[in-house]
CSV table of N, CA and C in Angstrom, one decimal:
chain,number,residue,atom,x,y,z
A,20,UNK,N,103.9,184.0,110.2
A,20,UNK,CA,105.0,184.6,110.8
A,20,UNK,C,104.4,185.8,111.7
A,21,UNK,N,104.9,185.9,112.9
A,21,UNK,CA,104.4,186.8,113.8
A,21,UNK,C,104.6,188.3,113.4
A,22,UNK,N,105.7,188.6,112.8
A,22,UNK,CA,106.0,190.0,112.4
A,22,UNK,C,105.1,190.4,111.2
A,23,UNK,N,104.8,189.4,110.3
A,23,UNK,CA,103.9,189.6,109.2
A,23,UNK,C,102.5,189.9,109.7
A,24,UNK,N,102.1,189.1,110.6
A,24,UNK,CA,100.7,189.2,111.2
A,24,UNK,C,100.5,190.6,111.9
A,25,UNK,N,101.6,191.1,112.4
A,25,UNK,CA,101.5,192.4,113.1
A,25,UNK,C,101.7,193.6,112.1
A,26,UNK,N,102.0,193.3,110.9
A,26,UNK,CA,102.1,194.3,109.9
A,26,UNK,C,103.5,194.9,109.7
A,27,UNK,N,104.5,194.3,110.4
A,27,UNK,CA,105.8,194.8,110.3
A,27,UNK,C,106.5,194.4,109.0
A,28,UNK,N,106.1,193.2,108.5
A,28,UNK,CA,106.7,192.7,107.2
A,28,UNK,C,105.6,192.7,106.2
A,29,UNK,N,105.7,193.5,105.1
A,29,UNK,CA,104.8,193.5,104.1
A,29,UNK,C,105.5,193.7,102.8
A,30,UNK,N,105.7,192.6,102.0
A,30,UNK,CA,106.5,192.7,100.8
A,30,UNK,C,105.8,193.6,99.8
A,31,UNK,N,104.5,193.6,99.7
A,31,UNK,CA,103.8,194.5,98.8
A,31,UNK,C,104.0,196.0,99.0
A,32,UNK,N,103.9,196.3,100.3
A,32,UNK,CA,104.1,197.7,100.6
A,32,UNK,C,105.6,198.1,100.4
A,33,UNK,N,106.5,197.3,100.8
A,33,UNK,CA,107.9,197.5,100.6
A,33,UNK,C,108.2,197.7,99.1
A,34,UNK,N,107.6,196.8,98.2
A,34,UNK,CA,107.8,197.0,96.8
A,34,UNK,C,107.2,198.3,96.3
A,35,UNK,N,106.1,198.7,96.8
A,35,UNK,CA,105.5,200.0,96.3
A,35,UNK,C,106.4,201.1,96.7
A,36,UNK,N,106.9,201.1,97.9
A,36,UNK,CA,107.8,202.2,98.3
A,36,UNK,C,109.1,202.3,97.5
A,37,UNK,N,109.7,201.1,97.3
A,37,UNK,CA,110.9,201.1,96.4
A,37,UNK,C,110.6,201.5,95.0
A,38,UNK,N,109.4,201.0,94.5
A,38,UNK,CA,109.0,201.4,93.1
A,38,UNK,C,108.8,202.9,92.9
A,39,UNK,N,108.2,203.5,93.9
A,39,UNK,CA,108.0,205.0,93.8
A,39,UNK,C,109.3,205.7,93.8
A,40,UNK,N,110.2,205.3,94.6
A,40,UNK,CA,111.5,205.9,94.7
A,40,UNK,C,112.3,205.7,93.4
A,41,UNK,N,112.4,204.5,93.0
A,41,UNK,CA,113.2,204.1,91.8
A,41,UNK,C,112.6,204.8,90.5
A,42,UNK,N,111.3,204.7,90.4
A,42,UNK,CA,110.7,205.2,89.1
A,42,UNK,C,110.6,206.7,89.2
A,43,UNK,N,110.4,207.3,90.3
A,43,UNK,CA,110.3,208.7,90.4
A,43,UNK,C,111.6,209.5,90.5
A,44,UNK,N,112.2,209.4,91.6
A,44,UNK,CA,113.4,210.2,91.9
A,44,UNK,C,114.6,209.7,91.0
A,45,UNK,N,114.7,208.4,90.8
A,45,UNK,CA,115.9,207.9,90.1
A,45,UNK,C,115.7,207.9,88.6
A,46,UNK,N,114.4,208.1,88.1
A,46,UNK,CA,114.1,208.2,86.7
A,46,UNK,C,114.3,206.8,86.0
A,47,UNK,N,114.2,205.7,86.7
A,47,UNK,CA,114.3,204.4,86.0
A,47,UNK,C,113.1,204.1,85.3
A,48,UNK,N,113.2,203.3,84.2
A,48,UNK,CA,112.1,202.8,83.5
A,48,UNK,C,111.6,201.4,84.0
A,49,UNK,N,110.6,200.9,83.4
A,49,UNK,CA,110.0,199.6,83.9
A,49,UNK,C,111.0,198.4,84.0
A,50,UNK,N,111.9,198.3,83.0
A,50,UNK,CA,112.8,197.2,83.0
A,50,UNK,C,113.8,197.3,84.2
A,51,UNK,N,114.3,198.5,84.4
A,51,UNK,CA,115.2,198.7,85.5
A,51,UNK,C,114.5,198.5,86.9
A,52,UNK,N,113.3,199.0,87.0
A,52,UNK,CA,112.5,198.8,88.2
A,52,UNK,C,112.3,197.3,88.5
A,53,UNK,N,112.0,196.5,87.5
A,53,UNK,CA,111.8,195.1,87.8
A,53,UNK,C,113.1,194.5,88.2
A,54,UNK,N,114.2,194.9,87.6
A,54,UNK,CA,115.5,194.4,88.0
A,54,UNK,C,115.9,194.7,89.5
A,55,UNK,N,115.6,195.9,89.9
A,55,UNK,CA,115.9,196.3,91.2
A,55,UNK,C,115.0,195.5,92.2
A,56,UNK,N,113.7,195.4,91.9
A,56,UNK,CA,112.9,194.6,92.8
A,56,UNK,C,113.2,193.2,92.9
A,57,UNK,N,113.6,192.6,91.7
A,57,UNK,CA,114.0,191.2,91.7
A,57,UNK,C,115.3,191.0,92.5
A,58,UNK,N,116.2,191.9,92.4
A,58,UNK,CA,117.5,191.8,93.2
A,58,UNK,C,117.2,191.8,94.7
A,59,UNK,N,116.1,192.4,95.1
A,59,UNK,CA,115.7,192.4,96.5
A,59,UNK,C,114.9,191.2,97.0
A,60,UNK,N,114.8,190.2,96.1
A,60,UNK,CA,114.2,189.0,96.4
A,60,UNK,C,112.7,188.9,96.5
A,61,UNK,N,112.1,189.8,95.9
A,61,UNK,CA,110.6,189.9,95.9
A,61,UNK,C,110.0,188.9,94.9
A,62,UNK,N,108.8,188.4,95.2
A,62,UNK,CA,108.1,187.5,94.3
A,62,UNK,C,107.7,188.1,93.0
A,63,UNK,N,107.7,187.4,91.9
A,63,UNK,CA,107.3,187.9,90.6
A,63,UNK,C,105.9,188.6,90.6
A,64,UNK,N,104.9,188.1,91.3
A,64,UNK,CA,103.6,188.7,91.3
A,64,UNK,C,103.7,190.1,92.1
A,65,UNK,N,104.5,190.2,93.1
A,65,UNK,CA,104.7,191.4,93.9
A,65,UNK,C,105.4,192.4,93.0
A,66,UNK,N,106.4,192.0,92.2
A,66,UNK,CA,107.1,192.9,91.3
A,66,UNK,C,106.2,193.4,90.3
A,67,UNK,N,105.4,192.6,89.7
A,67,UNK,CA,104.5,193.0,88.6
A,67,UNK,C,103.5,194.0,89.1
A,68,UNK,N,102.9,193.8,90.3
A,68,UNK,CA,102.0,194.7,90.8
A,68,UNK,C,102.6,196.0,91.1
A,69,UNK,N,103.8,196.0,91.7
A,69,UNK,CA,104.4,197.3,92.1
A,69,UNK,C,104.8,198.1,90.8
A,70,UNK,N,105.3,197.4,89.8
A,70,UNK,CA,105.7,198.1,88.5
A,70,UNK,C,104.5,198.6,87.9
A,71,UNK,N,103.4,197.9,87.8
A,71,UNK,CA,102.2,198.4,87.2
A,71,UNK,C,101.7,199.6,87.9
A,72,UNK,N,101.7,199.6,89.3
A,72,UNK,CA,101.3,200.8,90.0
A,72,UNK,C,102.2,202.0,89.8
A,73,UNK,N,103.5,201.7,89.8
A,73,UNK,CA,104.4,202.8,89.7
A,73,UNK,C,104.3,203.6,88.3
A,74,UNK,N,103.9,202.8,87.3
A,74,UNK,CA,103.9,203.4,86.0
A,74,UNK,C,102.4,203.6,85.5
A,75,UNK,N,101.4,203.4,86.3
A,75,UNK,CA,100.0,203.6,86.0
A,75,UNK,C,99.8,205.1,85.6
A,76,UNK,N,99.2,205.3,84.5
A,76,UNK,CA,98.8,206.7,84.1
A,76,UNK,C,100.0,207.5,83.7
A,77,UNK,N,101.2,206.9,83.5
A,77,UNK,CA,102.4,207.6,83.2
A,77,UNK,C,102.8,207.3,81.7
A,78,UNK,N,103.1,208.3,81.0
A,78,UNK,CA,103.6,208.2,79.7
A,78,UNK,C,105.1,207.9,79.8
A,79,UNK,N,105.5,206.7,79.3
A,79,UNK,CA,106.9,206.3,79.5
A,79,UNK,C,107.8,207.2,78.7
A,80,UNK,N,107.3,207.6,77.5
A,80,UNK,CA,108.1,208.6,76.7
A,80,UNK,C,108.4,209.9,77.5
A,81,UNK,N,107.4,210.4,78.1
A,81,UNK,CA,107.6,211.6,78.9
A,81,UNK,C,108.5,211.3,80.1
A,82,UNK,N,108.4,210.2,80.7
A,82,UNK,CA,109.3,209.8,81.9
A,82,UNK,C,110.7,209.7,81.4
A,83,UNK,N,110.9,209.1,80.2
A,83,UNK,CA,112.3,209.0,79.7
A,83,UNK,C,112.8,210.4,79.3
A,84,UNK,N,112.0,211.2,78.8
A,84,UNK,CA,112.4,212.6,78.5
A,84,UNK,C,112.8,213.3,79.8
A,85,UNK,N,112.1,213.2,80.8
A,85,UNK,CA,112.4,213.8,82.1
A,85,UNK,C,113.7,213.3,82.6
A,86,UNK,N,114.0,212.0,82.5
A,86,UNK,CA,115.3,211.4,83.0
A,86,UNK,C,116.4,211.9,82.1
A,87,UNK,N,116.1,212.0,80.8
A,87,UNK,CA,117.1,212.5,79.9
A,87,UNK,C,117.5,214.0,80.0
A,88,UNK,N,116.5,214.8,80.4
A,88,UNK,CA,116.7,216.2,80.6
A,88,UNK,C,117.7,216.4,81.7
A,89,UNK,N,117.7,215.6,82.7
A,89,UNK,CA,118.7,215.8,83.8
A,89,UNK,C,120.1,215.4,83.3
A,90,UNK,N,120.1,214.5,82.3
A,90,UNK,CA,121.4,214.0,81.8
A,90,UNK,C,122.0,215.0,80.8
A,91,UNK,N,121.2,215.8,80.2
A,91,UNK,CA,121.7,216.7,79.1
A,91,UNK,C,122.9,217.6,79.6
A,92,UNK,N,122.9,218.0,80.8
A,92,UNK,CA,124.0,218.9,81.3
A,92,UNK,C,125.3,218.3,81.1
A,93,UNK,N,125.4,217.0,81.3
A,93,UNK,CA,126.7,216.3,81.0
A,93,UNK,C,127.1,216.1,79.6
A,94,UNK,N,126.1,216.3,78.7
A,94,UNK,CA,126.3,216.1,77.3
A,94,UNK,C,126.5,217.4,76.5
A,95,UNK,N,126.5,218.5,77.2
A,95,UNK,CA,126.7,219.8,76.5
A,95,UNK,C,128.1,219.8,75.9
A,96,UNK,N,128.2,220.4,74.7
A,96,UNK,CA,129.4,220.6,74.0
A,96,UNK,C,129.8,219.4,73.1
A,97,UNK,N,129.1,218.3,73.2
A,97,UNK,CA,129.4,217.1,72.3
A,97,UNK,C,128.7,217.3,71.0
A,98,UNK,N,129.2,216.7,70.0
A,98,UNK,CA,128.6,216.7,68.7
A,98,UNK,C,127.2,216.1,68.8
A,99,UNK,N,126.3,216.6,68.0
A,99,UNK,CA,124.9,216.2,68.2
A,99,UNK,C,124.7,214.7,68.0
A,100,UNK,N,125.4,214.0,67.1
A,100,UNK,CA,125.2,212.6,66.9
A,100,UNK,C,125.8,211.8,68.1
A,101,UNK,N,126.9,212.3,68.6
A,101,UNK,CA,127.5,211.6,69.8
A,101,UNK,C,126.6,211.8,71.0
A,102,UNK,N,126.0,213.0,71.2
A,102,UNK,CA,125.1,213.3,72.3
A,102,UNK,C,123.9,212.4,72.2
A,103,UNK,N,123.3,212.2,71.0
A,103,UNK,CA,122.2,211.4,70.9
A,103,UNK,C,122.5,209.9,71.3
A,104,UNK,N,123.6,209.4,70.8
A,104,UNK,CA,124.0,208.0,71.1
A,104,UNK,C,124.2,207.9,72.6
A,105,UNK,N,124.9,208.8,73.2
A,105,UNK,CA,125.1,208.7,74.7
A,105,UNK,C,123.9,208.8,75.5
A,106,UNK,N,123.0,209.7,75.1
A,106,UNK,CA,121.7,209.8,75.8
A,106,UNK,C,120.9,208.6,75.6
A,107,UNK,N,120.9,208.0,74.4
A,107,UNK,CA,120.1,206.8,74.2
A,107,UNK,C,120.7,205.6,75.0
A,108,UNK,N,122.0,205.5,75.1
A,108,UNK,CA,122.6,204.5,75.9
A,108,UNK,C,122.3,204.7,77.4
A,109,UNK,N,122.3,205.9,77.9
A,109,UNK,CA,122.0,206.2,79.3
A,109,UNK,C,120.5,205.8,79.6
A,110,UNK,N,119.6,206.2,78.7
A,110,UNK,CA,118.2,205.9,78.9
A,110,UNK,C,118.0,204.4,78.9
A,111,UNK,N,118.7,203.7,78.0
A,111,UNK,CA,118.6,202.2,77.9
A,111,UNK,C,119.0,201.6,79.2
A,112,UNK,N,120.2,202.0,79.7
A,112,UNK,CA,120.7,201.5,80.9
A,112,UNK,C,119.7,201.8,82.1
A,113,UNK,N,119.0,202.9,82.0
A,113,UNK,CA,118.0,203.2,83.1
A,113,UNK,C,116.7,202.4,83.0
A,114,UNK,N,116.6,201.5,81.9
A,114,UNK,CA,115.5,200.6,81.8
A,114,UNK,C,114.3,201.1,81.0
A,115,UNK,N,114.6,202.1,80.1
A,115,UNK,CA,113.5,202.6,79.3
A,115,UNK,C,113.5,201.8,78.0
A,116,UNK,N,112.3,201.6,77.4
A,116,UNK,CA,112.1,200.9,76.2
A,116,UNK,C,112.5,201.7,75.0
A,117,UNK,N,112.6,201.1,73.8
A,117,UNK,CA,113.0,201.7,72.6
A,117,UNK,C,112.1,202.9,72.2
A,118,UNK,N,110.8,202.6,72.3
A,118,UNK,CA,109.9,203.7,71.9
A,118,UNK,C,110.0,204.9,72.8
A,119,UNK,N,110.2,204.7,74.1
A,119,UNK,CA,110.3,205.8,75.0
A,119,UNK,C,111.6,206.5,74.8
A,120,UNK,N,112.7,205.8,74.4
A,120,UNK,CA,114.0,206.5,74.2
A,120,UNK,C,113.8,207.3,72.9
A,121,UNK,N,113.2,206.8,71.9
A,121,UNK,CA,113.0,207.6,70.6
A,121,UNK,C,112.2,208.8,70.9
A,122,UNK,N,111.2,208.7,71.7
A,122,UNK,CA,110.4,209.9,72.1
A,122,UNK,C,111.3,210.9,72.8
A,123,UNK,N,112.1,210.5,73.7
A,123,UNK,CA,112.9,211.4,74.5
A,123,UNK,C,113.9,212.1,73.6
A,124,UNK,N,114.5,211.3,72.7
A,124,UNK,CA,115.5,211.9,71.8
A,124,UNK,C,114.9,213.0,70.9
A,125,UNK,N,113.7,212.7,70.4
A,125,UNK,CA,113.0,213.7,69.6
A,125,UNK,C,112.7,214.9,70.4
A,126,UNK,N,112.3,214.7,71.6
A,126,UNK,CA,111.9,215.9,72.5
A,126,UNK,C,113.1,216.7,73.0
A,127,UNK,N,114.2,216.1,73.2
A,127,UNK,CA,115.3,216.8,73.8
A,127,UNK,C,116.5,217.2,72.9
A,128,UNK,N,116.7,216.5,71.8
A,128,UNK,CA,117.8,216.9,70.9
A,128,UNK,C,117.3,217.2,69.5
A,129,UNK,N,118.0,218.1,68.8
A,129,UNK,CA,117.6,218.3,67.5
A,129,UNK,C,117.9,217.1,66.6
A,130,UNK,N,117.2,217.0,65.5
A,130,UNK,CA,117.4,215.9,64.5
A,130,UNK,C,118.8,216.1,63.9
A,131,UNK,N,119.4,215.0,63.7
A,131,UNK,CA,120.8,215.0,63.1
A,131,UNK,C,120.8,214.1,61.9
A,132,UNK,N,121.7,214.5,61.0
A,132,UNK,CA,121.9,213.6,59.8
A,132,UNK,C,122.9,212.5,60.1
A,133,UNK,N,123.1,211.6,59.2
A,133,UNK,CA,124.0,210.5,59.4
A,133,UNK,C,125.4,210.9,59.8
A,134,UNK,N,125.9,212.0,59.3
A,134,UNK,CA,127.2,212.5,59.6
A,134,UNK,C,127.3,213.2,61.0
A,135,UNK,N,126.2,213.2,61.7
A,135,UNK,CA,126.2,213.8,63.0
A,135,UNK,C,125.9,215.3,63.1
A,136,UNK,N,125.7,215.9,61.9
A,136,UNK,CA,125.4,217.3,61.8
A,136,UNK,C,123.9,217.6,61.9
A,137,UNK,N,123.5,218.7,62.3
A,137,UNK,CA,122.1,219.0,62.5
A,137,UNK,C,121.5,219.1,61.1
A,138,UNK,N,120.3,218.6,61.0
A,138,UNK,CA,119.5,218.7,59.7
A,138,UNK,C,118.3,219.5,59.9
A,139,UNK,N,117.8,220.1,58.8
A,139,UNK,CA,116.6,220.9,58.9
A,139,UNK,C,115.3,220.2,58.8
């Protein structure tokens, strides 16, 4: 294709740009990033390469905590157990894995007992 030969169409570069925006500014995790790139019609190998590059050298737990930190403002005033559940759901919808969510919850919210009250 002529546009591709001239460098105007480059799926790999496009995927890298979208991946940086989605993973960085939007705070999405790997699963959400793959979903966004897939919705844009990119090939699986292009998606895998962009996702790997976007999260290379990144601690997913720390990335989830950063995304969760921005969400904490909306959770102020809620019971600790409810805030934990809502934050976990938010991070899950953002595409973060279970281990990263657990790390973020430990980092951002106090430990709670089964009744939702704070525990020591």
